[in-house]
Coordinates of C-alpha atoms and ligand atoms in Angstrom, one line a residue:
Chain P
X30 CA 15.0 -23.6 -21.0
X31 CA 12.2 -21.2 -21.3
X32 CA 11.6 -19.1 -18.1
X33 CA 7.5 -18.6 -17.0
X34 CA 8.0 -15.8 -14.0
X35 CA 5.3 -15.6 -11.6
X36 CA 5.1 -12.1 -10.1
X37 CA 3.1 -11.6 -6.4
X38 CA 2.7 -14.6 -4.0
X39 CA -0.3 -14.3 -2.3
X40 CA -3.4 -16.8 -3.2
X41 CA -3.1 -16.2 -7.4
X42 CA 0.4 -16.2 -6.9
X43 CA 1.1 -19.3 -5.1
X44 CA -1.8 -21.1 -6.2
X45 CA -0.9 -21.3 -9.9
X46 CA 3.0 -22.3 -8.5
X47 CA 1.5 -25.0 -7.2
X48 CA -0.6 -25.8 -10.4
X49 CA 1.6 -25.5 -12.5
X50 CA 4.5 -26.9 -11.4
X51 CA 2.7 -30.7 -11.1
X52 CA 2.1 -29.8 -15.2
X53 CA 5.6 -27.8 -16.5
X54 CA 8.4 -30.7 -18.1
X55 CA 10.9 -29.3 -15.6
X56 CA 13.4 -30.2 -18.6
X57 CA 11.8 -27.9 -20.1
X58 CA 10.2 -25.0 -17.6
X59 CA 12.1 -23.2 -14.8
X60 CA 9.2 -21.9 -13.0
X61 CA 10.5 -18.8 -10.7
X62 CA 7.7 -16.6 -8.5
X63 CA 8.4 -12.8 -6.4
X64 CA 7.1 -11.8 -3.8
X65 CA 8.4 -8.7 -1.5
X66 CA 7.2 -10.1 1.7
X67 CA 8.3 -12.7 3.3
X68 CA 5.0 -13.3 4.8
X69 CA 2.2 -14.6 3.5
X70 CA -1.5 -13.1 5.4
X71 CA -5.0 -14.1 4.9
X72 CA -6.3 -11.6 4.6
X73 CA -10.0 -12.4 5.0
X74 CA -9.4 -12.7 9.0
X75 CA -9.0 -9.4 8.7
X76 CA -12.3 -9.3 9.2
X77 CA -12.1 -11.2 12.4
X78 CA -8.5 -9.7 14.1
X79 CA -9.9 -6.5 15.3
X80 CA -12.9 -8.1 17.2
X81 CA -10.7 -10.5 18.5
X82 CA -11.6 -13.3 17.5
X83 CA -8.5 -14.9 14.9
X84 CA -5.3 -13.6 16.6
X85 CA -2.0 -12.4 15.2
X86 CA -0.4 -16.1 14.2
X87 CA -3.9 -16.9 13.3
X88 CA -4.2 -14.7 10.4
X89 CA 0.0 -15.3 9.3
X90 CA 2.4 -17.5 7.8
X91 CA 5.8 -17.5 6.2
X92 CA 4.9 -17.2 2.7
X93 CA 8.6 -19.8 1.6
X94 CA 6.6 -22.5 3.1
X95 CA 3.8 -22.5 0.7
X96 CA 6.3 -22.2 -2.5
X97 CA 5.7 -26.4 -3.7
X98 CA 9.6 -27.6 -4.7
X99 CA 10.8 -27.5 -8.0
X100 CA 9.7 -23.3 -8.2
X101 CA 12.2 -20.6 -7.1
X102 CA 11.6 -18.5 -4.9
X103 CA 13.0 -14.9 -5.6
X104 CA 11.8 -12.5 -2.3
X105 CA 12.8 -8.9 -4.1
X106 CA 10.8 -6.0 -4.8
X107 CA 9.9 -6.0 -8.7
X108 CA 10.6 -2.3 -9.9
X109 CA 9.3 -2.5 -13.9
X110 CA 7.6 -5.1 -16.3
X111 CA 9.0 -5.0 -19.6
X112 CA 6.6 -6.5 -22.0
X113 CA 8.1 -5.4 -24.8
X114 CA 11.4 -6.6 -23.7
X115 CA 10.3 -9.8 -22.0
X116 CA 11.4 -9.0 -19.3
X117 CA 11.8 -7.9 -15.1
X118 CA 13.9 -5.6 -13.3
X119 CA 14.0 -6.1 -9.9
X120 CA 14.7 -3.8 -7.5
X121 CA 18.4 -4.8 -7.1
X122 CA 18.9 -3.7 -10.8
X123 CA 18.5 -7.8 -11.5
X124 CA 16.7 -9.0 -14.8
X125 CA 15.4 -12.1 -15.1
X126 CA 13.7 -12.2 -19.1
X127 CA 10.1 -14.5 -19.3
X128 CA 8.7 -17.0 -22.5
X129 CA 5.0 -16.3 -20.1
X130 CA 4.9 -14.2 -17.7
X131 CA 1.7 -14.0 -15.1
X132 CA 0.9 -11.0 -13.7
X133 CA -0.4 -11.8 -9.8
X134 CA 0.0 -8.8 -7.8
X135 CA -2.6 -8.3 -6.4
X136 CA -4.8 -5.0 -5.1
X137 CA -4.2 -2.7 -2.0
X138 CA -5.4 0.3 0.1
X139 CA -3.9 3.5 -1.1
X140 CA -6.1 5.8 1.8
X141 CA -3.9 8.8 0.1
X142 CA -6.6 8.6 -2.6
X143 CA -9.2 11.7 -0.3
X144 CA -7.9 13.7 1.4
X145 CA -7.9 14.4 4.7
X146 CA -8.2 10.2 5.5
X147 CA -4.6 9.7 5.9
X148 CA -4.3 13.0 8.0
X149 CA -3.4 13.1 11.8
X150 CA -6.1 11.3 12.8
X151 CA -5.4 8.2 10.2
X152 CA -5.4 4.5 14.0
X153 CA -6.5 7.6 16.2
X154 CA -10.0 7.8 15.0
X155 CA -10.5 6.8 11.3
X156 CA -9.0 3.1 10.5
X157 CA -8.8 0.9 7.8
X158 CA -8.6 -3.0 7.7
X159 CA -8.1 -4.7 5.0
X160 CA -4.8 -4.2 5.8
X161 CA -2.7 -6.3 8.0
X162 CA -1.4 -2.7 11.0
X163 CA -4.7 -1.5 10.0
X164 CA -6.9 -4.9 11.4
X165 CA -4.4 -5.0 14.4
X166 CA -3.9 -0.8 15.6
X167 CA -8.2 -1.0 14.8
X168 CA -7.9 -3.9 17.1
X169 CA -6.9 -2.4 20.7
X170 CA -8.7 0.5 19.7
X171 CA -11.8 -1.4 20.0
X172 CA -10.3 -3.0 22.8
X173 CA -10.7 0.6 25.2
X174 CA -13.2 2.1 23.1
X175 CA -16.1 3.8 24.9
X176 CA -18.8 4.1 22.6
X177 CA -20.1 7.1 20.5
X178 CA -20.6 6.9 16.3
X179 CA -19.2 4.0 14.7
X180 CA -19.0 4.9 10.5
X181 CA -19.1 1.7 8.7
X182 CA -17.4 3.4 4.6
X183 CA -16.4 2.6 1.5
X184 CA -14.3 4.7 -0.6
X185 CA -15.7 3.6 -3.8
X186 CA -15.5 0.1 -5.8
X187 CA -14.1 -2.2 -6.7
X188 CA -13.1 -3.1 -3.2
X189 CA -11.9 -6.9 -2.7
X190 CA -14.1 -8.9 -0.8
X191 CA -16.9 -6.8 -1.3
X192 CA -19.1 -7.9 1.0
X193 CA -16.5 -7.5 3.9
X194 CA -17.5 -3.8 5.1
X195 CA -21.1 -5.1 5.6
X196 CA -19.7 -7.8 7.4
X197 CA -17.8 -5.4 9.8
X198 CA -20.5 -4.3 10.3
X199 CA -23.1 -7.4 11.4
X200 CA -19.3 -9.0 13.3
X201 CA -19.8 -4.7 14.9
X202 CA -23.1 -5.2 16.2
X203 CA -22.6 -8.5 17.5
X204 CA -19.6 -7.4 19.9
X205 CA -20.5 -4.5 21.1
X206 CA -23.9 -6.2 22.5
X207 CA -21.2 -9.1 24.0
X208 CA -19.1 -6.4 25.8
X209 CA -22.1 -5.1 26.9
X210 CA -22.0 -1.7 25.4
X211 CA -24.3 -2.1 22.3
X212 CA -26.7 1.1 23.2
X213 CA -24.0 3.0 23.3
X214 CA -22.7 3.0 20.3
X215 CA -24.3 4.2 16.9
X216 CA -23.6 2.1 14.0
X217 CA -24.2 3.5 10.3
X218 CA -23.5 1.9 7.4
X219 CA -22.0 4.3 3.8
X220 CA -21.7 3.4 1.0
X221 CA -21.7 4.7 -2.7
X222 CA -23.4 1.9 -3.8
X223 CA -27.5 2.6 -4.2
X224 CA -28.1 -0.1 -1.7
X225 CA -26.4 -2.3 0.5
X226 CA -25.2 -4.7 -2.5
X227 CA -25.0 -4.2 -6.2
X228 CA -27.3 -7.3 -7.5
X229 CA -31.0 -6.8 -6.7
X230 CA -31.7 -10.0 -4.0
X231 CA -28.5 -10.0 -2.6
X232 CA -29.4 -6.2 -1.7
X233 CA -32.8 -7.3 -0.3
X234 CA -31.5 -10.1 1.8
X235 CA -28.8 -7.4 3.5
X236 CA -30.8 -5.1 3.9
X237 CA -33.0 -6.7 6.2
X238 CA -30.6 -7.4 8.0
X239 CA -29.2 -4.6 8.9
X240 CA -32.0 -3.2 9.8
X241 CA -33.1 -6.1 12.3
X242 CA -29.6 -5.2 13.9
X243 CA -30.6 -1.9 14.8
X244 CA -27.7 -0.3 12.0
X245 CA -28.2 2.5 9.7
X246 CA -27.8 3.2 6.2
X247 CA -26.8 6.0 4.4
X248 CA -26.4 5.2 0.2
X249 CA -25.2 6.4 -3.1
X250 CA -22.7 8.5 -0.9
X251 CA -19.1 10.0 -2.4
X252 CA -17.3 11.0 -0.5
X253 CA -14.7 13.8 -1.9
X254 CA -12.8 14.2 1.8
X255 CA -12.5 13.2 6.1
X256 CA -13.3 16.4 8.0
X257 CA -10.9 15.2 10.7
X258 CA -10.9 18.8 12.6
X259 CA -14.5 18.1 12.9
X260 CA -14.9 14.6 12.9
X261 CA -17.1 14.2 9.5
X262 CA -17.1 12.7 5.7
X263 CA -18.4 14.4 3.5
X264 CA -19.5 13.7 -0.6
X265 CA -19.8 15.4 -3.4
X266 CA -23.6 16.8 -2.8
X267 CA -22.2 17.7 0.5
X268 CA -24.0 14.8 2.5
X269 CA -22.2 15.0 6.0
X270 CA -22.2 12.7 8.1
X271 CA -20.6 12.9 11.9
X272 CA -18.3 9.6 13.6
X273 CA -16.4 9.1 16.2
X274 CA -14.9 6.2 14.8
X275 CA -14.7 5.6 10.9
X276 CA -13.8 2.4 9.9
X277 CA -13.0 2.8 6.3
X278 CA -12.4 0.5 3.3
X279 CA -10.0 2.7 1.3
X280 CA -9.5 2.9 -2.8
X281 CA -8.2 -0.1 -3.5
X282 CA -5.8 0.0 -6.5
X283 CA -3.3 -2.5 -8.4
X284 CA 0.4 -2.2 -7.6
X285 CA 1.9 1.6 -8.5
X286 CA 4.7 -0.4 -10.3
X287 CA 1.3 -1.2 -13.2
X288 CA 1.9 1.5 -12.9
X289 CA 5.4 2.3 -14.0
X290 CA 5.1 0.0 -16.1
X291 CA 2.7 1.8 -18.5
X292 CA 0.3 -2.1 -17.7
X293 CA -2.7 -0.9 -15.4
X294 CA -6.5 1.5 -16.2
X295 CA -7.2 4.5 -13.8
X296 CA -6.8 2.0 -10.6
X297 CA -3.7 0.3 -12.0
X298 CA -5.9 -2.5 -12.6
X299 CA -4.6 -4.4 -15.6
X300 CA -6.9 -5.1 -18.8
X301 CA -7.8 -8.4 -18.8
X302 CA -9.6 -11.5 -21.6
X303 CA -12.4 -11.9 -18.8
X304 CA -13.4 -15.5 -20.3
X305 CA -9.4 -16.3 -21.2
X306 CA -7.4 -14.4 -18.5
X307 CA -4.9 -13.2 -21.5
X308 CA -3.8 -9.6 -21.0
X309 CA -5.4 -7.6 -23.8
X310 CA -2.5 -6.0 -25.0
X311 CA 0.9 -8.7 -24.7
X312 CA -0.2 -12.2 -25.9
X313 CA 2.4 -14.6 -23.6
X314 CA 1.2 -12.2 -19.8
X315 CA -1.1 -13.4 -17.7
X316 CA -3.3 -12.0 -15.7
X317 CA -4.7 -13.8 -12.3
X318 CA -6.7 -12.0 -9.0
X319 CA -7.0 -8.9 -7.8
X320 CA -4.6 -7.4 -10.2
X321 CA -7.5 -7.8 -13.5
X322 CA -9.5 -5.9 -14.7
X323 CA -12.2 -8.4 -15.0
X324 CA -15.8 -7.2 -14.0
X325 CA -15.7 -9.9 -10.9
X326 CA -15.5 -9.6 -6.8
X327 CA -11.7 -9.4 -6.1
X328 CA -11.7 -12.4 -4.3
X329 CA -9.9 -15.3 -3.5
X330 CA -12.7 -17.7 -3.9
X331 CA -13.0 -16.5 -7.3
X332 CA -8.2 -16.9 -7.7
X333 CA -9.1 -20.5 -7.2
X334 CA -11.5 -20.7 -9.7
X335 CA -9.6 -18.9 -12.1
X336 CA -6.4 -20.4 -11.2
X337 CA -8.0 -23.7 -12.5
X338 CA -9.4 -22.0 -16.1
X339 CA -5.6 -19.8 -16.6
X340 CA -3.7 -23.8 -15.6
X341 CA -5.0 -25.2 -18.3
X342 CA -5.7 -22.1 -20.7
X343 CA -1.1 -21.6 -20.3
X344 CA -0.8 -25.5 -21.1
X345 CA -2.5 -24.5 -24.1
X346 CA -0.5 -21.6 -24.8
X347 CA 2.4 -23.1 -24.8
X348 CA 1.1 -26.5 -27.7
X349 CA -0.2 -22.7 -29.7
X350 CA -4.0 -24.2 -29.4
X351 CA -6.2 -21.8 -28.8
X352 CA -7.4 -20.6 -25.2
X353 CA -10.6 -21.8 -23.6
X354 CA -12.9 -19.0 -23.2
X355 CA -14.3 -20.7 -20.2
X356 CA -13.8 -18.7 -17.0
X357 CA -17.6 -17.3 -16.0
X358 CA -16.3 -14.8 -13.1
X359 CA -18.1 -18.2 -10.7
X360 CA -17.3 -16.1 -7.5
X361 CA -18.7 -17.9 -3.9
X362 CA -18.5 -15.8 -0.4
X363 CA -19.9 -16.7 3.1
X364 CA -21.3 -13.5 4.7
X365 CA -20.3 -13.5 7.9
X366 CA -24.1 -12.1 10.2
X367 CA -23.1 -11.9 13.4
X368 CA -23.6 -14.4 16.4
X369 CA -22.3 -17.3 15.2
X370 CA -24.7 -17.3 11.5
X371 CA -23.1 -16.4 8.3
X372 CA -25.1 -16.4 5.0
X373 CA -23.4 -17.7 1.2
X374 CA -24.0 -16.5 -2.1
X375 CA -23.0 -18.2 -5.1
X376 CA -23.1 -16.5 -8.8
X377 CA -21.0 -15.7 -11.5
X378 CA -21.1 -12.6 -14.7
X379 CA -24.8 -13.6 -15.1
X380 CA -26.2 -14.9 -12.4
X381 CA -26.7 -12.7 -9.7
X382 CA -27.4 -14.0 -6.1
X383 CA -30.3 -15.6 -5.2
X384 CA -31.5 -18.2 -3.1
X385 CA -31.5 -22.2 -2.8
X386 CA -29.3 -25.1 -1.3
X387 CA -25.2 -26.0 -1.9
X388 CA -23.2 -27.5 -2.8
X389 CA -25.9 -30.1 -3.4
X390 CA -28.9 -29.8 -4.8
X391 CA -31.9 -29.5 -2.6
X392 CA -30.4 -30.8 -0.2
X393 CA -27.0 -28.4 1.6
X394 CA -25.8 -28.8 3.9
X395 CA -25.4 -24.9 3.0
X396 CA -28.1 -22.7 2.3
X397 CA -27.9 -19.6 -0.1
X398 CA -28.7 -16.2 0.6
X399 CA -30.5 -17.2 4.0
X400 CA -28.2 -17.3 7.8
X401 CA -27.5 -20.0 9.5
X402 CA -25.2 -21.8 11.8
X403 CA -23.5 -24.3 8.9
X404 CA -22.8 -21.3 6.4
X405 CA -20.7 -19.9 10.0
X406 CA -19.0 -22.7 10.1
X407 CA -18.7 -23.5 6.5
X408 CA -16.8 -19.6 6.7
X409 CA -14.2 -20.1 9.6
X410 CA -13.5 -24.2 7.7
X411 CA -12.4 -21.8 4.9
X412 CA -9.1 -20.5 7.0
X413 CA -7.8 -24.0 6.9
X414 CA -9.8 -24.8 3.3
X415 CA -7.3 -22.2 2.6
X416 CA -4.0 -22.7 3.9
X417 CA -4.7 -26.4 3.4
X418 CA -6.1 -26.4 -0.1
X419 CA -6.1 -23.4 -2.0
X420 CA -2.5 -22.6 -1.8
X421 CA -1.5 -26.3 -2.7
X422 CA -3.8 -25.9 -5.7
X423 CA -6.2 -29.0 -4.3
X424 CA -9.7 -28.3 -6.2
X425 CA -12.8 -28.0 -3.1
X426 CA -14.6 -31.0 -3.8
X427 CA -18.1 -30.3 -4.7
X428 CA -17.1 -26.8 -6.2
X429 CA -16.3 -26.6 -9.7
X430 CA -14.5 -23.7 -11.3
X431 CA -18.1 -22.8 -13.3
X432 CA -21.0 -21.8 -11.5
X433 CA -23.4 -24.4 -11.2
X434 CA -27.3 -23.5 -11.5
X435 CA -28.2 -26.5 -9.5
X436 CA -29.5 -26.5 -6.4
X437 CA -30.4 -22.6 -7.2
X438 CA -34.2 -21.1 -7.4
X439 CA -33.9 -19.1 -10.3
X440 CA -37.0 -17.3 -11.6
X441 CA -37.4 -17.6 -15.0
X442 CA -37.1 -13.8 -16.2
X443 CA -40.0 -12.7 -19.5
Chain W
X12 CA -41.6 -0.6 -21.5
X13 CA -43.0 2.2 -24.4
X14 CA -42.9 5.7 -22.6
X15 CA -43.4 9.0 -24.4
X16 CA -41.4 11.4 -24.9
X17 CA -41.0 14.3 -26.7
X18 CA -43.7 13.3 -28.3
X19 CA -42.1 10.2 -29.2
X20 CA -43.0 7.1 -27.9
X21 CA -40.0 5.5 -26.5
X22 CA -38.2 1.9 -25.5
X23 CA -37.4 2.7 -21.6
X24 CA -36.7 -0.3 -19.1
X25 CA -38.5 0.2 -15.9
X26 CA -35.9 2.6 -14.1
X27 CA -36.4 4.9 -17.8
X28 CA -32.9 4.6 -19.2
X29 CA -32.9 4.2 -22.8
X30 CA -32.7 0.5 -24.8
X31 CA -31.6 1.6 -27.9
X32 CA -29.3 4.6 -28.3
X33 CA -30.1 5.4 -31.8
X34 CA -33.9 6.0 -30.2
X35 CA -32.0 8.8 -28.6
X36 CA -31.5 12.7 -30.0
X37 CA -31.2 16.2 -28.3
X38 CA -35.3 16.8 -27.4
X39 CA -35.1 12.9 -26.0
X40 CA -32.6 14.3 -24.1
X41 CA -34.3 17.5 -23.0
X42 CA -37.0 15.5 -22.3
X43 CA -35.3 13.3 -20.1
X44 CA -33.9 16.5 -18.4
X45 CA -37.4 18.7 -18.1
X46 CA -38.9 15.7 -16.4
X47 CA -35.6 15.9 -14.1
X48 CA -36.6 19.7 -13.1
X49 CA -32.8 20.6 -14.7
X50 CA -32.6 23.3 -17.5
X51 CA -29.7 21.8 -20.0
X52 CA -27.0 24.0 -20.8
X53 CA -23.8 24.0 -23.4
X54 CA -22.0 22.6 -20.1
X55 CA -24.3 19.9 -20.1
X56 CA -24.5 19.3 -23.4
X57 CA -20.6 18.9 -22.9
X58 CA -20.7 16.6 -21.0
X59 CA -23.1 14.7 -21.8
X60 CA -21.2 14.1 -25.4
X61 CA -18.7 13.5 -23.1
X62 CA -20.6 9.8 -21.8
X63 CA -21.5 9.1 -25.1
X64 CA -18.4 9.2 -26.5
X65 CA -16.8 7.1 -23.3
X66 CA -20.1 4.1 -24.0
X67 CA -19.7 3.7 -27.5
X68 CA -15.7 3.2 -26.5
X69 CA -16.7 1.0 -23.3
X70 CA -15.3 2.4 -21.4
X71 CA -16.5 2.4 -18.0
X72 CA -18.5 5.0 -16.1
X73 CA -17.4 6.4 -12.2
X74 CA -17.0 9.3 -10.3
X75 CA -13.4 8.2 -10.7
X76 CA -13.4 9.2 -14.4
X77 CA -15.0 12.4 -14.4
X78 CA -12.4 13.4 -12.6
X79 CA -10.0 12.3 -15.5
X80 CA -11.9 13.5 -17.7
X81 CA -11.5 17.1 -18.9
X82 CA -14.6 18.7 -19.3
X83 CA -15.4 18.4 -15.5
X84 CA -14.3 18.6 -11.9
X85 CA -16.7 16.5 -10.1
X86 CA -18.0 19.1 -8.0
X87 CA -19.5 20.7 -10.9
X88 CA -21.1 17.4 -12.1
X89 CA -22.4 17.9 -8.7
X90 CA -24.1 20.9 -8.9
X91 CA -25.2 20.5 -13.1
X92 CA -26.9 17.3 -12.5
X93 CA -27.9 17.5 -8.4
X94 CA -28.2 14.1 -6.1
X95 CA -26.9 11.3 -7.9
X96 CA -25.5 13.0 -11.4
X97 CA -23.8 9.9 -12.9
X98 CA -27.2 8.3 -12.6
X99 CA -29.2 11.5 -14.1
X100 CA -26.4 12.7 -16.2
X101 CA -26.1 9.0 -17.9
X102 CA -31.0 8.7 -17.9
X103 CA -30.8 12.3 -19.9
X104 CA -27.8 10.6 -22.0
X105 CA -29.9 8.1 -23.3
X106 CA -26.7 5.4 -22.2
X107 CA -27.2 3.0 -19.6
X108 CA -27.2 2.8 -15.6
X109 CA -23.5 2.8 -14.7
X110 CA -23.3 -0.4 -12.7
X111 CA -20.6 -0.6 -10.4
X112 CA -19.6 -4.0 -10.4
X113 CA -18.6 -6.4 -7.5
Ligands
FAD520 C1 -10.7 -7.5 4.4 C2 -10.7 -8.4 3.8 C3 -11.6 -9.7 4.0 C4 -11.7 -10.9 2.5 N1 -12.4 -12.0 3.1 C5 -13.0 -12.5 1.7 C6 -13.2 -13.8 2.1 O1 -13.9 -14.3 2.9 N2 -13.6 -15.1 0.8 C7 -12.8 -14.6 -0.2 O2 -13.1 -15.8 -0.8 N3 -11.7 -13.6 -0.1 C8 -11.6 -12.5 0.6 N4 -10.5 -11.7 0.6 C9 -9.9 -11.2 -0.7 C10 -8.5 -12.3 -0.5 O3 -7.4 -12.1 0.7 C11 -8.2 -11.3 -2.1 O4 -8.8 -11.4 -2.6 C12 -6.9 -12.4 -2.3 O5 -6.3 -12.8 -1.6 C13 -6.3 -11.8 -3.7 O6 -4.8 -12.8 -4.1 P1 -3.8 -12.3 -5.2 O7 -2.9 -13.0 -5.6 O8 -5.2 -11.3 -6.2 O9 -3.1 -10.8 -4.1 P2 -2.7 -10.5 -2.6 O10 -3.1 -11.8 -2.4 O11 -2.4 -9.4 -2.7 O12 -1.6 -11.5 -2.9 C14 -0.5 -10.3 -4.3 C15 1.0 -10.0 -3.8 O13 2.0 -9.6 -4.9 C16 2.8 -8.7 -4.1 N5 3.4 -8.1 -4.5 C17 2.7 -6.9 -4.9 N6 3.0 -5.7 -5.6 C18 4.3 -6.5 -5.7 C19 5.7 -5.8 -5.9 N7 6.2 -4.0 -6.4 N8 6.9 -6.7 -5.9 C20 7.2 -7.5 -5.4 N9 5.9 -8.1 -4.9 C21 4.6 -8.0 -5.2 C22 2.5 -8.6 -2.8 O14 3.7 -8.7 -1.7 C23 0.7 -9.5 -2.2 O15 2.1 -10.9 -1.4 C24 -10.7 -10.5 1.8 C25 -9.6 -10.5 1.9 C26 -9.6 -8.9 2.7 C27 -8.6 -7.6 2.6

């Protein structure tokens, strides 16, 4: 018998288990998946939890429910990967040998990277919404907050779901409007980027929305420390931004496991071939989702597109065929803009987000880079799609893993 | 686009970044720096060489990377190249502006 081991049973790991159990002959392959937690969180829901739009129950379920029959689920912390010996060591010192390894350990916040962030004011006046605990604590704070300066802040790139902090600012605007206290809240968006987003067309559209909602922008802000005693964040150029309530996205890093195993870069992300998803240093190790260092968004939708290609490449690897260089960086993200609307962006390594219709050219019903109600319904539907289709490895109808240029208004560059 | 820097015609993009690194030399770097009101010192050049080396090795540049460079800390980096230090220093170094990926 041969062993395929999947590390992490989050979005990517669970999807790979669903894909591969259907394809690998049961008589030849054992599939094992390992995760430290019992609970599988719907992370996109962490955006809505602070505003009481989703409840706690809507964003978490028991993880083992989503592991397909025929796959062995081990709930244990992974201590070490020893790629030279094709071995994984668990916390209880048990070891697992593998023929093929899939790393799907994701990324998480590291607030201790910035001086003063995780200090005495953490979850008092300084919050994150990228973790379940953070989002919940922030919800309780917002319920009773009387207003003041709200600063929505990104520490450094890359972060998962890079549009989430913008969405947070938009949703905060409508949340306080609905509570009849928007005039008591001053919202500022602070980013290390030189605009609202990294790609020019989307930056323009999003900048316009920020302006329309009266949200101030501070760009090119590289935070040095949080001065929690005087309620301000300070950057390396000595620019200061004062806050009463700081909602920050701390540095995102891969799990310490990757560092312990000597397999990561500065941020514990695993160097990965961006078109095949094979790790750069070990032929029988593949990497998917937030754990990779590839230059595309860290998002569930990206992981979904990657999973289809990785399934094929693992089968090719087993057959001794050359791998397909098929992954194009395809990302597809709804951007919640508040007041029951959203916009949609669809892009890849080379094509920036542009205007157009999706998925049917000229028809839609979704609109690219333009706000509408239909897009918002799409975003809400994503939760159902996530639990019922994505994790089970069912393809999303009409949306292919490679980006399509149909329906996109692409200007010819000279 | 062509731009006259240190009396030579150099190919640059809309933001002024060199398109072809082989056109770069110290005088060009000096010329760009003076346009940014920066007077180059040995420490400046040490940073420029570090950035060029990283670029040739195709390693991504970031503020975090500077912290671990062993050449300079971030505070000094801001002192040498005020405002957007990565943007300015890569401009002088003749290499592309670092894009933070999404
Ligand atoms: C606020 C927010 C909003 C988002 N919105 C969207 C959105 O709208 N659309 C979208 O597509 N994506 C969105 N995302 C991103 C999406 O949730 C992630 O990209 C996706 O979950 C990544 O999947 P993954 O499997 O790579 O990592 P994860 O789902 O994070 O899974 C990693 C798993 O590995 C386990 N693990 C790690 N280390 C160890 C260890 N040492 N031992 C044992 N187990 C370990 C963890 O417990 C975890 O279960 C959002 C994320 C956040 C935080």
